[in-house]
Amino acid sequence: MFDVAVFGSLFLTLFVIMDPPGITPIFLALTAGRPGKVQKRMAFQAVCVAGGVITVFGLLGHQILNYLHVSVPALMIAGGLLLLLIALDLLTGKTDEPKQTKDVNVALVPLGMPLLAGPGAIVSVILAVQKADSAAMQVSVWTAILAIHVVLWLVMRYSLLIIRVIKDGGVVLVTRLAGMMLSAIAVQQIINGVTQVIQGS
């Protein structure tokens, strides 16, 4: 009742798209200045949000997109624009403001979605669930989804040890680096969406 090939294929695809190592500096930058317990809770919340979104789209993805008359490229472009706004905040240092630290739960947006549960991950899961035409394949698909979220949580949870080493100055550097990386991810996502629109027309 388990298909190793299906599990491995989807897990590797989601690992590349959701990028647990790459999310580390972004997570550290977005949660900087908060107590350790809060950061750990936010890591768990972000994974739960991503898992919830991925699960809903895995079960009802096509129906949701068709009902809203939203195409996958449009979803990619919108996600890219949202990420770009967050990236600009990181690059300009706006996330250092006390109000932002206190009032915004970045575990929901942008960490949970669209960073972790982005258009790429959503589309990959929708397609994987569609192609899984046996019980063994379905079990493998959902096990792969669960496994990648456990990996994401472990990476973010234990990345907090880095803060103890790099101190405040290092956090500022990581924040700027994360902003640059995130802006590149956002632009690439927009380019991919626009390319799909052009190819589809």
PDB file of C-alpha atoms in Angstrom:
ATOM      1  CA  MET A   1       0.000   0.000   0.000  1.00  0.00           C
ATOM      2  CA  PHE A   2       2.894   2.360  -0.682  1.00  0.00           C
ATOM      3  CA  ASP A   3       4.547   3.549  -3.901  1.00  0.00           C
ATOM      4  CA  VAL A   4       8.133   4.602  -3.193  1.00  0.00           C
ATOM      5  CA  ALA A   5       8.623   6.119  -6.658  1.00  0.00           C
ATOM      6  CA  VAL A   6       5.591   8.399  -6.303  1.00  0.00           C
ATOM      7  CA  PHE A   7       6.630   9.391  -2.787  1.00  0.00           C
ATOM      8  CA  GLY A   8      10.211  10.143  -3.839  1.00  0.00           C
ATOM      9  CA  SER A   9       9.212  12.092  -6.923  1.00  0.00           C
ATOM     10  CA  LEU A  10       6.727  14.369  -5.158  1.00  0.00           C
ATOM     11  CA  PHE A  11       8.932  14.814  -2.073  1.00  0.00           C
ATOM     12  CA  LEU A  12      11.907  15.911  -4.191  1.00  0.00           C
ATOM     13  CA  THR A  13       9.704  18.219  -6.270  1.00  0.00           C
ATOM     14  CA  LEU A  14       8.273  19.889  -3.168  1.00  0.00           C
ATOM     15  CA  PHE A  15      11.738  20.040  -1.562  1.00  0.00           C
ATOM     16  CA  VAL A  16      13.051  22.014  -4.536  1.00  0.00           C
ATOM     17  CA  ILE A  17       9.983  24.281  -4.726  1.00  0.00           C
ATOM     18  CA  MET A  18       9.481  24.912  -1.004  1.00  0.00           C
ATOM     19  CA  ASP A  19      13.262  24.961  -0.428  1.00  0.00           C
ATOM     20  CA  PRO A  20      13.741  24.274   3.332  1.00  0.00           C
ATOM     21  CA  PRO A  21      17.398  25.503   3.376  1.00  0.00           C
ATOM     22  CA  GLY A  22      16.500  28.638   1.418  1.00  0.00           C
ATOM     23  CA  ILE A  23      13.622  29.513   3.732  1.00  0.00           C
ATOM     24  CA  THR A  24      15.969  29.720   6.733  1.00  0.00           C
ATOM     25  CA  PRO A  25      17.342  33.274   6.239  1.00  0.00           C
ATOM     26  CA  ILE A  26      13.892  34.548   5.280  1.00  0.00           C
ATOM     27  CA  PHE A  27      12.337  32.994   8.393  1.00  0.00           C
ATOM     28  CA  LEU A  28      15.078  34.452  10.597  1.00  0.00           C
ATOM     29  CA  ALA A  29      14.670  37.894   9.037  1.00  0.00           C
ATOM     30  CA  LEU A  30      10.876  37.972   9.320  1.00  0.00           C
ATOM     31  CA  THR A  31      10.832  36.762  12.934  1.00  0.00           C
ATOM     32  CA  ALA A  32      13.821  38.767  14.176  1.00  0.00           C
ATOM     33  CA  GLY A  33      13.250  40.691  17.430  1.00  0.00           C
ATOM     34  CA  ARG A  34      10.683  38.292  18.817  1.00  0.00           C
ATOM     35  CA  PRO A  35      11.210  36.057  21.880  1.00  0.00           C
ATOM     36  CA  GLY A  36      12.471  32.547  21.171  1.00  0.00           C
ATOM     37  CA  LYS A  37       9.192  30.920  22.229  1.00  0.00           C
ATOM     38  CA  VAL A  38       7.254  33.150  19.845  1.00  0.00           C
ATOM     39  CA  GLN A  39       9.615  32.330  16.987  1.00  0.00           C
ATOM     40  CA  LYS A  40       9.228  28.602  17.618  1.00  0.00           C
ATOM     41  CA  ARG A  41       5.455  28.989  17.688  1.00  0.00           C
ATOM     42  CA  MET A  42       5.553  30.952  14.442  1.00  0.00           C
ATOM     43  CA  ALA A  43       7.603  28.207  12.784  1.00  0.00           C
ATOM     44  CA  PHE A  44       4.909  25.703  13.755  1.00  0.00           C
ATOM     45  CA  GLN A  45       2.085  28.052  12.684  1.00  0.00           C
ATOM     46  CA  ALA A  46       3.706  28.691   9.300  1.00  0.00           C
ATOM     47  CA  VAL A  47       3.972  24.957   8.621  1.00  0.00           C
ATOM     48  CA  CYS A  48       0.364  24.400   9.744  1.00  0.00           C
ATOM     49  CA  VAL A  49      -0.892  27.195   7.481  1.00  0.00           C
ATOM     50  CA  ALA A  50       1.104  25.849   4.538  1.00  0.00           C
ATOM     51  CA  GLY A  51      -0.107  22.323   5.229  1.00  0.00           C
ATOM     52  CA  GLY A  52      -3.717  23.460   5.452  1.00  0.00           C
ATOM     53  CA  VAL A  53      -3.527  25.399   2.190  1.00  0.00           C
ATOM     54  CA  ILE A  54      -1.764  22.546   0.386  1.00  0.00           C
ATOM     55  CA  THR A  55      -4.322  20.034   1.686  1.00  0.00           C
ATOM     56  CA  VAL A  56      -7.317  22.127   0.622  1.00  0.00           C
ATOM     57  CA  PHE A  57      -5.913  22.667  -2.867  1.00  0.00           C
ATOM     58  CA  GLY A  58      -4.873  19.028  -3.113  1.00  0.00           C
ATOM     59  CA  LEU A  59      -8.469  17.975  -2.466  1.00  0.00           C
ATOM     60  CA  LEU A  60     -10.385  20.801  -4.141  1.00  0.00           C
ATOM     61  CA  GLY A  61      -7.813  22.686  -6.217  1.00  0.00           C
ATOM     62  CA  HIS A  62      -9.414  22.541  -9.624  1.00  0.00           C
ATOM     63  CA  GLN A  63     -12.891  23.241  -8.281  1.00  0.00           C
ATOM     64  CA  ILE A  64     -11.655  26.317  -6.372  1.00  0.00           C
ATOM     65  CA  LEU A  65      -9.744  27.775  -9.322  1.00  0.00           C
ATOM     66  CA  ASN A  66     -12.606  27.089 -11.750  1.00  0.00           C
ATOM     67  CA  TYR A  67     -15.193  28.599  -9.384  1.00  0.00           C
ATOM     68  CA  LEU A  68     -13.130  31.773  -8.989  1.00  0.00           C
ATOM     69  CA  HIS A  69     -12.246  31.815 -12.709  1.00  0.00           C
ATOM     70  CA  VAL A  70      -8.587  32.066 -11.752  1.00  0.00           C
ATOM     71  CA  SER A  71      -5.865  30.505 -13.892  1.00  0.00           C
ATOM     72  CA  VAL A  72      -2.652  29.020 -12.529  1.00  0.00           C
ATOM     73  CA  PRO A  73      -0.504  31.732 -14.202  1.00  0.00           C
ATOM     74  CA  ALA A  74      -2.644  34.418 -12.547  1.00  0.00           C
ATOM     75  CA  LEU A  75      -2.086  32.706  -9.197  1.00  0.00           C
ATOM     76  CA  MET A  76       1.662  32.685  -9.834  1.00  0.00           C
ATOM     77  CA  ILE A  77       1.783  36.380 -10.782  1.00  0.00           C
ATOM     78  CA  ALA A  78      -0.294  37.426  -7.767  1.00  0.00           C
ATOM     79  CA  GLY A  79       1.910  35.392  -5.433  1.00  0.00           C
ATOM     80  CA  GLY A  80       5.010  36.911  -7.010  1.00  0.00           C
ATOM     81  CA  LEU A  81       3.742  40.465  -6.507  1.00  0.00           C
ATOM     82  CA  LEU A  82       2.930  39.768  -2.857  1.00  0.00           C
ATOM     83  CA  LEU A  83       6.394  38.321  -2.272  1.00  0.00           C
ATOM     84  CA  LEU A  84       7.975  41.326  -4.004  1.00  0.00           C
ATOM     85  CA  LEU A  85       6.252  43.722  -1.593  1.00  0.00           C
ATOM     86  CA  ILE A  86       7.566  41.742   1.385  1.00  0.00           C
ATOM     87  CA  ALA A  87      11.048  41.627  -0.160  1.00  0.00           C
ATOM     88  CA  LEU A  88      11.109  45.415  -0.572  1.00  0.00           C
ATOM     89  CA  ASP A  89      10.212  45.807   3.115  1.00  0.00           C
ATOM     90  CA  LEU A  90      13.124  43.555   4.074  1.00  0.00           C
ATOM     91  CA  LEU A  91      15.542  45.426   1.812  1.00  0.00           C
ATOM     92  CA  THR A  92      14.527  48.862   3.078  1.00  0.00           C
ATOM     93  CA  GLY A  93      14.455  47.836   6.734  1.00  0.00           C
ATOM     94  CA  LYS A  94      10.746  48.519   7.288  1.00  0.00           C
ATOM     95  CA  THR A  95      10.355  45.201   9.101  1.00  0.00           C
ATOM     96  CA  ASP A  96      12.503  46.648  11.901  1.00  0.00           C
ATOM     97  CA  GLU A  97       9.700  48.938  13.042  1.00  0.00           C
ATOM     98  CA  PRO A  98       8.261  48.045  16.506  1.00  0.00           C
ATOM     99  CA  LYS A  99       4.688  48.193  15.248  1.00  0.00           C
ATOM    100  CA  GLN A 100       5.438  45.600  12.609  1.00  0.00           C
ATOM    101  CA  THR A 101       7.096  43.314  15.127  1.00  0.00           C
ATOM    102  CA  LYS A 102       4.159  43.440  17.512  1.00  0.00           C
ATOM    103  CA  ASP A 103       1.132  43.499  15.260  1.00  0.00           C
ATOM    104  CA  VAL A 104       1.922  41.298  12.261  1.00  0.00           C
ATOM    105  CA  ASN A 105       1.905  37.522  12.364  1.00  0.00           C
ATOM    106  CA  VAL A 106       4.294  36.728   9.539  1.00  0.00           C
ATOM    107  CA  ALA A 107       3.673  33.008  10.136  1.00  0.00           C
ATOM    108  CA  LEU A 108       0.432  33.395   8.197  1.00  0.00           C
ATOM    109  CA  VAL A 109       1.559  35.791   5.439  1.00  0.00           C
ATOM    110  CA  PRO A 110       4.066  35.641   3.853  1.00  0.00           C
ATOM    111  CA  LEU A 111       5.635  32.560   5.512  1.00  0.00           C
ATOM    112  CA  GLY A 112       2.704  30.132   5.439  1.00  0.00           C
ATOM    113  CA  MET A 113       1.449  31.491   2.142  1.00  0.00           C
ATOM    114  CA  PRO A 114       2.738  32.313  -0.443  1.00  0.00           C
ATOM    115  CA  LEU A 115       6.319  31.483   0.611  1.00  0.00           C
ATOM    116  CA  LEU A 116       5.797  27.859   1.655  1.00  0.00           C
ATOM    117  CA  ALA A 117       2.425  27.136   0.083  1.00  0.00           C
ATOM    118  CA  GLY A 118       3.140  29.043  -3.105  1.00  0.00           C
ATOM    119  CA  PRO A 119       1.687  28.546  -6.591  1.00  0.00           C
ATOM    120  CA  GLY A 120       4.436  26.077  -7.541  1.00  0.00           C
ATOM    121  CA  ALA A 121       3.758  23.809  -4.570  1.00  0.00           C
ATOM    122  CA  ILE A 122      -0.012  24.106  -4.998  1.00  0.00           C
ATOM    123  CA  VAL A 123       0.092  23.181  -8.690  1.00  0.00           C
ATOM    124  CA  SER A 124       2.488  20.268  -8.046  1.00  0.00           C
ATOM    125  CA  VAL A 125       0.167  18.839  -5.390  1.00  0.00           C
ATOM    126  CA  ILE A 126      -2.955  19.292  -7.533  1.00  0.00           C
ATOM    127  CA  LEU A 127      -1.304  17.400 -10.405  1.00  0.00           C
ATOM    128  CA  ALA A 128       0.102  14.675  -8.120  1.00  0.00           C
ATOM    129  CA  VAL A 129      -3.293  14.028  -6.515  1.00  0.00           C
ATOM    130  CA  GLN A 130      -4.926  13.917  -9.962  1.00  0.00           C
ATOM    131  CA  LYS A 131      -2.426  11.357 -11.282  1.00  0.00           C
ATOM    132  CA  ALA A 132      -2.678   9.131  -8.185  1.00  0.00           C
ATOM    133  CA  ASP A 133      -5.228   6.620  -9.470  1.00  0.00           C
ATOM    134  CA  SER A 134      -4.751   3.929  -6.813  1.00  0.00           C
ATOM    135  CA  ALA A 135      -4.914   3.760  -3.026  1.00  0.00           C
ATOM    136  CA  ALA A 136      -1.164   3.088  -2.794  1.00  0.00           C
ATOM    137  CA  MET A 137      -0.373   6.167  -4.900  1.00  0.00           C
ATOM    138  CA  GLN A 138      -2.738   8.351  -2.869  1.00  0.00           C
ATOM    139  CA  VAL A 139      -1.099   7.213   0.381  1.00  0.00           C
ATOM    140  CA  SER A 140       2.326   7.947  -1.116  1.00  0.00           C
ATOM    141  CA  VAL A 141       1.302  11.433  -2.265  1.00  0.00           C
ATOM    142  CA  TRP A 142      -0.114  12.479   1.099  1.00  0.00           C
ATOM    143  CA  THR A 143       2.825  10.907   2.970  1.00  0.00           C
ATOM    144  CA  ALA A 144       5.224  12.963   0.824  1.00  0.00           C
ATOM    145  CA  ILE A 145       3.234  16.120   1.600  1.00  0.00           C
ATOM    146  CA  LEU A 146       3.355  15.371   5.335  1.00  0.00           C
ATOM    147  CA  ALA A 147       7.080  14.538   5.195  1.00  0.00           C
ATOM    148  CA  ILE A 148       8.095  17.810   3.502  1.00  0.00           C
ATOM    149  CA  HIS A 149       6.143  19.813   6.085  1.00  0.00           C
ATOM    150  CA  VAL A 150       7.901  17.972   8.930  1.00  0.00           C
ATOM    151  CA  VAL A 151      11.248  18.809   7.286  1.00  0.00           C
ATOM    152  CA  LEU A 152      10.232  22.467   6.927  1.00  0.00           C
ATOM    153  CA  TRP A 153       9.258  22.675  10.597  1.00  0.00           C
ATOM    154  CA  LEU A 154      12.515  21.059  11.764  1.00  0.00           C
ATOM    155  CA  VAL A 155      14.629  23.396   9.607  1.00  0.00           C
ATOM    156  CA  MET A 156      12.883  26.555  10.831  1.00  0.00           C
ATOM    157  CA  ARG A 157      12.671  25.360  14.436  1.00  0.00           C
ATOM    158  CA  TYR A 158      16.385  24.672  14.726  1.00  0.00           C
ATOM    159  CA  SER A 159      17.508  27.602  12.556  1.00  0.00           C
ATOM    160  CA  LEU A 160      16.895  29.760  15.650  1.00  0.00           C
ATOM    161  CA  LEU A 161      20.228  28.508  16.988  1.00  0.00           C
ATOM    162  CA  ILE A 162      21.884  30.605  14.279  1.00  0.00           C
ATOM    163  CA  ILE A 163      20.613  33.823  15.880  1.00  0.00           C
ATOM    164  CA  ARG A 164      22.567  33.089  19.055  1.00  0.00           C
ATOM    165  CA  VAL A 165      25.742  32.965  16.997  1.00  0.00           C
ATOM    166  CA  ILE A 166      25.305  35.894  14.595  1.00  0.00           C
ATOM    167  CA  LYS A 167      23.830  38.391  17.120  1.00  0.00           C
ATOM    168  CA  ASP A 168      22.015  41.620  16.117  1.00  0.00           C
ATOM    169  CA  GLY A 169      24.478  42.724  13.446  1.00  0.00           C
ATOM    170  CA  GLY A 170      24.224  39.369  11.748  1.00  0.00           C
ATOM    171  CA  VAL A 171      20.441  39.507  11.853  1.00  0.00           C
ATOM    172  CA  VAL A 172      20.505  42.805   9.928  1.00  0.00           C
ATOM    173  CA  LEU A 173      22.801  41.247   7.319  1.00  0.00           C
ATOM    174  CA  VAL A 174      20.586  38.151   7.061  1.00  0.00           C
ATOM    175  CA  THR A 175      17.529  40.396   6.689  1.00  0.00           C
ATOM    176  CA  ARG A 176      19.034  42.250   3.729  1.00  0.00           C
ATOM    177  CA  LEU A 177      20.212  38.984   2.176  1.00  0.00           C
ATOM    178  CA  ALA A 178      16.768  37.477   2.628  1.00  0.00           C
ATOM    179  CA  GLY A 179      15.207  40.531   0.975  1.00  0.00           C
ATOM    180  CA  MET A 180      17.448  40.151  -2.050  1.00  0.00           C
ATOM    181  CA  MET A 181      16.769  36.409  -2.324  1.00  0.00           C
ATOM    182  CA  LEU A 182      13.049  36.900  -1.854  1.00  0.00           C
ATOM    183  CA  SER A 183      12.892  39.630  -4.512  1.00  0.00           C
ATOM    184  CA  ALA A 184      14.634  37.289  -6.969  1.00  0.00           C
ATOM    185  CA  ILE A 185      12.157  34.496  -6.147  1.00  0.00           C
ATOM    186  CA  ALA A 186       9.261  36.922  -6.593  1.00  0.00           C
ATOM    187  CA  VAL A 187      10.483  38.224  -9.963  1.00  0.00           C
ATOM    188  CA  GLN A 188      11.095  34.685 -11.211  1.00  0.00           C
ATOM    189  CA  GLN A 189       7.593  33.683 -10.145  1.00  0.00           C
ATOM    190  CA  ILE A 190       6.119  36.641 -12.026  1.00  0.00           C
ATOM    191  CA  ILE A 191       8.214  35.788 -15.107  1.00  0.00           C
ATOM    192  CA  ASN A 192       7.008  32.167 -14.973  1.00  0.00           C
ATOM    193  CA  GLY A 193       3.395  33.303 -14.731  1.00  0.00           C
ATOM    194  CA  VAL A 194       3.730  35.770 -17.634  1.00  0.00           C
ATOM    195  CA  THR A 195       5.520  33.130 -19.737  1.00  0.00           C
ATOM    196  CA  GLN A 196       2.668  30.686 -19.189  1.00  0.00           C
ATOM    197  CA  VAL A 197       0.139  33.339 -20.170  1.00  0.00           C
ATOM    198  CA  ILE A 198       2.052  34.045 -23.406  1.00  0.00           C
ATOM    199  CA  GLN A 199       2.430  30.364 -24.206  1.00  0.00           C
ATOM    200  CA  GLY A 200      -1.260  29.762 -23.572  1.00  0.00           C
ATOM    201  CA  SER A 201      -2.432  32.606 -25.808  1.00  0.00           C
TER     202      SER A 201
END
